[in-house]
Every structure is written in C-alpha cells, then in structure tokens.
Short mmCIF file of C-alpha atoms in Angstrom, two decimals:
data_model
loop_
_atom_site.label_atom_id
_atom_site.label_comp_id
_atom_site.label_asym_id
_atom_site.label_seq_id
_atom_site.Cartn_x
_atom_site.Cartn_y
_atom_site.Cartn_z
CA GLU Q 1 147.22 -83.88 166.29
CA PRO Q 2 149.89 -81.08 164.57
CA GLU Q 3 153.26 -80.98 166.87
CA VAL Q 4 156.36 -79.19 166.70
CA THR Q 5 158.71 -81.45 165.03
CA GLN Q 6 162.45 -80.74 165.76
CA THR Q 7 165.89 -82.70 164.39
CA PRO Q 8 168.52 -83.82 165.05
CA SER Q 9 166.92 -85.67 168.01
CA HIS Q 10 170.77 -85.67 169.48
CA GLN Q 11 173.94 -83.54 168.29
CA VAL Q 12 177.33 -84.11 169.47
CA THR Q 13 180.14 -81.42 167.95
CA GLN Q 14 183.21 -80.48 168.40
CA MET Q 15 184.12 -77.23 170.59
CA GLY Q 16 184.55 -74.14 167.69
CA GLN Q 17 181.76 -75.30 165.05
CA GLU Q 18 178.94 -74.64 163.48
CA VAL Q 19 175.90 -76.26 164.71
CA ILE Q 20 172.37 -75.53 163.07
CA LEU Q 21 168.90 -76.85 165.12
CA ARG Q 22 166.26 -77.30 162.72
CA CYS Q 23 162.42 -77.32 163.47
CA VAL Q 24 159.57 -77.57 161.98
CA PRO Q 25 156.39 -75.06 163.61
CA ILE Q 26 153.12 -76.06 163.20
CA SER Q 27 151.78 -75.04 159.61
CA ASN Q 28 149.84 -72.18 160.51
CA HIS Q 29 151.22 -70.43 163.45
CA LEU Q 30 152.53 -67.13 163.16
CA TYR Q 31 155.57 -67.23 166.22
CA PHE Q 32 158.65 -68.88 166.50
CA TYR Q 33 160.73 -69.29 169.76
CA TRP Q 34 163.75 -71.23 171.14
CA TYR Q 35 164.99 -72.27 174.72
CA ARG Q 36 167.34 -73.77 176.26
CA GLN Q 37 167.76 -76.39 179.30
CA ILE Q 38 171.05 -76.87 180.90
CA LEU Q 39 171.26 -80.48 182.03
CA GLY Q 40 169.49 -80.04 185.28
CA GLN Q 41 168.17 -76.69 185.18
CA LYS Q 42 165.16 -74.92 184.59
CA VAL Q 43 163.87 -74.08 180.70
CA GLU Q 44 165.09 -71.00 179.52
CA PHE Q 45 164.02 -68.42 176.77
CA LEU Q 46 166.35 -67.53 174.34
CA VAL Q 47 164.62 -65.90 171.58
CA SER Q 48 161.28 -65.44 169.60
CA PHE Q 49 160.59 -64.76 166.38
CA TYR Q 50 157.57 -62.91 164.34
CA ASN Q 51 157.03 -61.70 161.36
CA ASN Q 52 160.47 -63.19 159.85
CA GLU Q 53 162.28 -61.20 162.68
CA ILE Q 54 163.43 -61.27 166.28
CA SER Q 55 160.65 -59.41 168.13
CA GLU Q 56 162.84 -60.39 171.63
CA LYS Q 57 165.37 -62.08 173.31
CA SER Q 58 166.89 -62.90 176.06
CA GLU Q 59 170.48 -61.76 177.60
CA ILE Q 60 171.43 -65.37 176.88
CA PHE Q 61 171.22 -64.82 173.15
CA ASP Q 62 174.13 -62.94 172.47
CA ASP Q 63 175.91 -62.78 169.06
CA GLN Q 64 176.83 -66.51 168.59
CA PHE Q 65 173.37 -67.04 167.92
CA SER Q 66 171.32 -66.15 165.37
CA VAL Q 67 167.86 -67.83 164.35
CA GLU Q 68 166.44 -67.92 160.81
CA ARG Q 69 163.47 -69.03 158.83
CA PRO Q 70 165.00 -70.00 155.46
CA ASP Q 71 161.42 -71.24 153.78
CA GLY Q 72 158.03 -71.52 154.38
CA SER Q 73 158.21 -74.43 157.10
CA ASN Q 74 161.88 -74.79 158.63
CA PHE Q 75 162.83 -72.33 161.70
CA THR Q 76 166.56 -72.99 162.66
CA LEU Q 77 168.90 -71.73 165.75
CA LYS Q 78 172.48 -71.29 164.24
CA ILE Q 79 175.55 -71.42 167.46
CA ARG Q 80 178.27 -70.11 165.40
CA SER Q 81 181.18 -71.01 167.28
CA THR Q 82 179.49 -73.61 170.04
CA LYS Q 83 181.21 -73.64 173.54
CA LEU Q 84 180.86 -76.38 175.86
CA GLU Q 85 178.54 -74.66 178.04
CA ASP Q 86 176.55 -74.50 174.85
CA SER Q 87 175.83 -78.24 175.59
CA ALA Q 88 171.74 -78.32 176.87
CA MET Q 89 168.52 -79.23 175.29
CA TYR Q 90 167.29 -76.94 172.93
CA PHE Q 91 163.70 -76.69 172.38
CA CYS Q 92 161.45 -75.11 169.76
CA ALA Q 93 157.40 -73.71 170.13
CA SER Q 94 155.46 -72.29 168.21
CA SER Q 95 151.87 -70.27 168.38
CA GLY Q 96 149.55 -68.94 166.40
CA ALA Q 97 146.90 -66.17 166.79
CA SER Q 98 143.81 -68.65 167.02
CA GLY Q 99 142.14 -71.51 168.32
CA ARG Q 100 144.46 -73.55 170.71
CA GLY Q 101 147.73 -71.97 169.41
CA LYS Q 102 146.89 -68.42 170.57
CA THR Q 103 146.71 -69.72 174.32
CA GLU Q 104 149.48 -72.10 174.43
CA ALA Q 105 153.16 -72.32 172.88
CA PHE Q 106 153.57 -76.09 171.72
CA PHE Q 107 156.27 -77.29 171.96
CA GLY Q 108 159.15 -80.20 170.38
CA GLN Q 109 160.63 -82.70 171.88
CA GLY Q 110 163.88 -80.80 172.28
CA THR Q 111 167.28 -81.14 170.44
CA ARG Q 112 170.47 -82.47 172.78
CA LEU Q 113 173.44 -81.02 171.74
CA THR Q 114 176.28 -82.02 173.53
CA VAL Q 115 179.78 -80.40 172.73
CA VAL Q 116 183.50 -81.70 173.20
CA ALA Z 1 158.64 -58.70 184.92
CA GLN Z 2 157.32 -62.19 184.85
CA SER Z 3 158.72 -64.81 187.43
CA VAL Z 4 157.95 -68.77 188.66
CA THR Z 5 158.86 -70.06 192.63
CA GLN Z 6 158.57 -73.61 192.87
CA LEU Z 7 159.22 -73.86 196.49
CA ASP Z 8 160.19 -77.45 196.53
CA SER Z 9 163.44 -78.99 194.39
CA GLN Z 10 162.22 -82.13 195.75
CA VAL Z 11 159.26 -83.66 196.88
CA PRO Z 12 159.49 -87.70 198.03
CA VAL Z 13 156.42 -89.43 198.17
CA PHE Z 14 154.76 -92.61 198.83
CA GLU Z 15 153.15 -94.51 195.95
CA GLU Z 16 149.39 -94.01 196.22
CA ALA Z 17 149.64 -91.10 198.28
CA PRO Z 18 148.50 -87.36 197.45
CA VAL Z 19 151.06 -84.83 196.50
CA GLU Z 20 151.53 -81.48 196.47
CA LEU Z 21 153.54 -79.43 193.91
CA ARG Z 22 153.41 -75.99 195.24
CA CYS Z 23 154.09 -73.05 192.70
CA ASN Z 24 153.77 -68.82 192.78
CA TYR Z 25 153.93 -66.09 190.27
CA SER Z 26 154.33 -62.78 189.95
CA SER Z 27 153.16 -60.73 186.99
CA SER Z 28 151.87 -57.37 186.90
CA VAL Z 29 149.10 -58.38 183.65
CA SER Z 30 146.82 -60.77 183.85
CA VAL Z 31 148.23 -64.34 182.16
CA TYR Z 32 148.19 -67.93 181.27
CA LEU Z 33 149.29 -70.21 183.62
CA PHE Z 34 150.73 -73.77 183.24
CA TRP Z 35 152.05 -77.21 184.49
CA TYR Z 36 154.13 -79.03 182.16
CA VAL Z 37 155.79 -82.84 182.59
CA GLN Z 38 159.46 -83.97 181.89
CA TYR Z 39 160.47 -87.86 181.90
CA PRO Z 40 163.91 -88.38 182.11
CA ASN Z 41 165.62 -87.10 178.56
CA GLN Z 42 162.56 -86.69 177.27
CA GLY Z 43 160.87 -83.42 176.05
CA LEU Z 44 157.88 -80.97 177.57
CA GLN Z 45 154.65 -82.48 178.14
CA LEU Z 46 151.92 -80.00 178.92
CA LEU Z 47 149.62 -81.37 181.73
CA LEU Z 48 147.58 -78.84 182.40
CA LYS Z 49 146.43 -74.89 181.82
CA TYR Z 50 145.01 -71.80 183.28
CA LEU Z 51 143.34 -69.43 181.00
CA SER Z 52 140.53 -67.66 182.48
CA GLY Z 53 137.19 -68.99 184.33
CA SER Z 54 136.69 -72.10 186.39
CA THR Z 55 140.04 -71.60 189.17
CA LEU Z 56 140.00 -75.45 189.08
CA VAL Z 57 141.71 -76.60 186.36
CA LYS Z 58 141.85 -80.48 185.43
CA GLY Z 59 144.51 -81.96 183.47
CA ILE Z 60 146.17 -84.97 182.26
CA ASN Z 61 146.92 -87.97 184.36
CA GLY Z 62 144.61 -87.42 186.97
CA PHE Z 63 146.23 -83.98 188.36
CA GLU Z 64 144.30 -80.90 189.25
CA ALA Z 65 145.80 -77.44 189.78
CA GLU Z 66 143.89 -74.02 191.91
CA PHE Z 67 144.71 -70.79 190.56
CA ASN Z 68 144.26 -68.99 193.64
CA LYS Z 69 145.05 -64.93 192.22
CA SER Z 70 144.46 -63.37 196.15
CA GLN Z 71 147.95 -65.76 197.04
CA THR Z 72 149.15 -65.78 193.25
CA SER Z 73 149.82 -69.14 193.24
CA PHE Z 74 148.81 -72.16 191.03
CA HIS Z 75 149.00 -75.67 192.92
CA LEU Z 76 149.67 -78.50 191.22
CA ARG Z 77 147.88 -82.06 192.66
CA LYS Z 78 146.89 -85.33 192.70
CA PRO Z 79 144.97 -87.24 195.17
CA SER Z 80 146.79 -91.17 194.48
CA VAL Z 81 150.45 -90.94 192.53
CA HIS Z 82 151.96 -93.93 191.02
CA ILE Z 83 155.69 -94.86 190.12
CA SER Z 84 155.04 -93.50 186.81
CA ASP Z 85 154.24 -90.16 188.12
CA THR Z 86 158.23 -90.34 188.88
CA ALA Z 87 159.70 -86.67 186.65
CA GLU Z 88 160.37 -83.06 186.99
CA TYR Z 89 157.33 -80.55 187.05
CA PHE Z 90 157.51 -77.28 185.99
CA CYS Z 91 155.37 -74.93 186.47
CA ALA Z 92 155.35 -71.69 184.10
CA VAL Z 93 153.53 -68.74 183.16
CA SER Z 94 152.91 -67.11 180.08
CA ASP Z 95 151.03 -63.81 178.29
CA GLN Z 96 150.83 -62.35 174.72
CA GLY Z 97 153.06 -59.59 174.12
CA THR Z 98 155.02 -58.16 171.48
CA GLY Z 99 156.93 -61.07 171.60
CA GLY Z 100 153.94 -63.75 170.72
CA PHE Z 101 153.48 -66.18 173.63
CA LYS Z 102 156.85 -66.19 175.75
CA THR Z 103 156.91 -68.86 178.50
CA ILE Z 104 158.46 -68.30 181.88
CA PHE Z 105 159.15 -71.19 183.99
CA GLY Z 106 160.06 -72.10 187.42
CA ALA Z 107 162.99 -74.36 188.46
CA GLY Z 108 161.36 -77.19 188.43
CA THR Z 109 160.38 -79.85 191.40
CA ARG Z 110 161.28 -83.39 191.07
CA LEU Z 111 158.35 -85.92 191.93
CA PHE Z 112 160.44 -89.26 193.14
CA VAL Z 113 157.38 -91.73 193.98
CA LYS Z 114 158.59 -94.86 195.99
CA ALA Z 115 157.18 -98.04 196.64
#
C-alpha cells in the first residue's frame, strides 16, 4: 500500500540553525500538509499546500516556517532559525482527489526534531 | 470552526475489560470523523473512520465507534482490551475545504491497560 515517507526519523539541531524536514507524499496526491506534536500534547495543524502554494496555515506557522515542493516528489518544511520550543514531532500528510485519498489524509511516521 | 473534545485525558482499565473513549465534536458542516492510535514513540495509525452511511463503524484491532449526530459524538469502544492496546488515542474531525483535507485533532486519551 502506498505510504507517506519522512526523513530523517530523528534530527538534532543547535538552536538558531536552519533545519529542513523532508517528506515524500503519496504519488498521485494533490494536497500536502504539515502537523506538529509537542511531546505529550495533541497534534496541531501547521499548513496545507496545494497547486504549489499555501492554501491554509495556522497561527503557529509564522515567518520562521516555510514549505516547498522542490520537485515532483518531495515536500519540505523549513524552519529558518530553530528555537528550543520548536522541539516536537513533525508529521507530514497528503490527500488526493479520488479514492481513499479523497476521504482521508495519509500520515507519515514523523520526524522527531530536538533543538538543543 | 471545527473542534474536537476528548472528555478523558487518561483511562485506566484492566485487561479483558470493556472500554469506551469519549469524543465530541463541533462543526457547522458535514464532517468526516476519525480515530487514530499512537503507540509510544511512534507515528499515527488510523483505527477507523466515519464518512457517511451506517453510524456504527468497525476498525482494526477490534475497535468500533458510533457516530451520533444529535449528540455530536463519536465514541470509541472495545469489548475486551489487551495489554497491547496501551497507547494514546486521538479523535479527529476533518472536511474538504479550500485547504484540502485539514484534520483537527483532540487532545488525546491515554489508555492504560493493567494486568
């Protein structure tokens, strides 16, 4: 079964450094998302992306964050200057316009970001 | 705006006992409802979903949930739990809007199954 893959599974970075989290959505999906889960808390929506532009973003998604689909397969989340409070699990998801992809978003296994 | 309320932050239960994890949602439009499970240090796994039709939805691992529109609830149940069911369970609501398939999660319920 097709799946969303995220790399790396765990990333440690120094405070103030830029970090890029990578995701490969399901190939025929059209909508892409990032979510964040701070340890012990709920999963929070960050941003959705469609047709090469942001379609919706939350209050969390400030100027420190950016998303990009640099080629036909990858979807990335960049945090420009990481802060300690950016430490969290980041989930990528994708959904499509037909079949199962039309009625649910498929989530990756997450990247655990630790800012030290 | 959509929201999800999970009424219990923790539910301890003995092995082989039944369990119900409660979830209420609010939305002004037709929604899709989901339950996800998250085992320690792992990602999100879809347990079941409600899209339309029968209000009783069966999922994986023996779980089921009932959609109740009048009470805006989507409670998760299992008749007999196992130690391996110990995990965090998230109720979620979603619809198809301009942002695609944005999913809103509840705060989670930690199910702790005791021997």
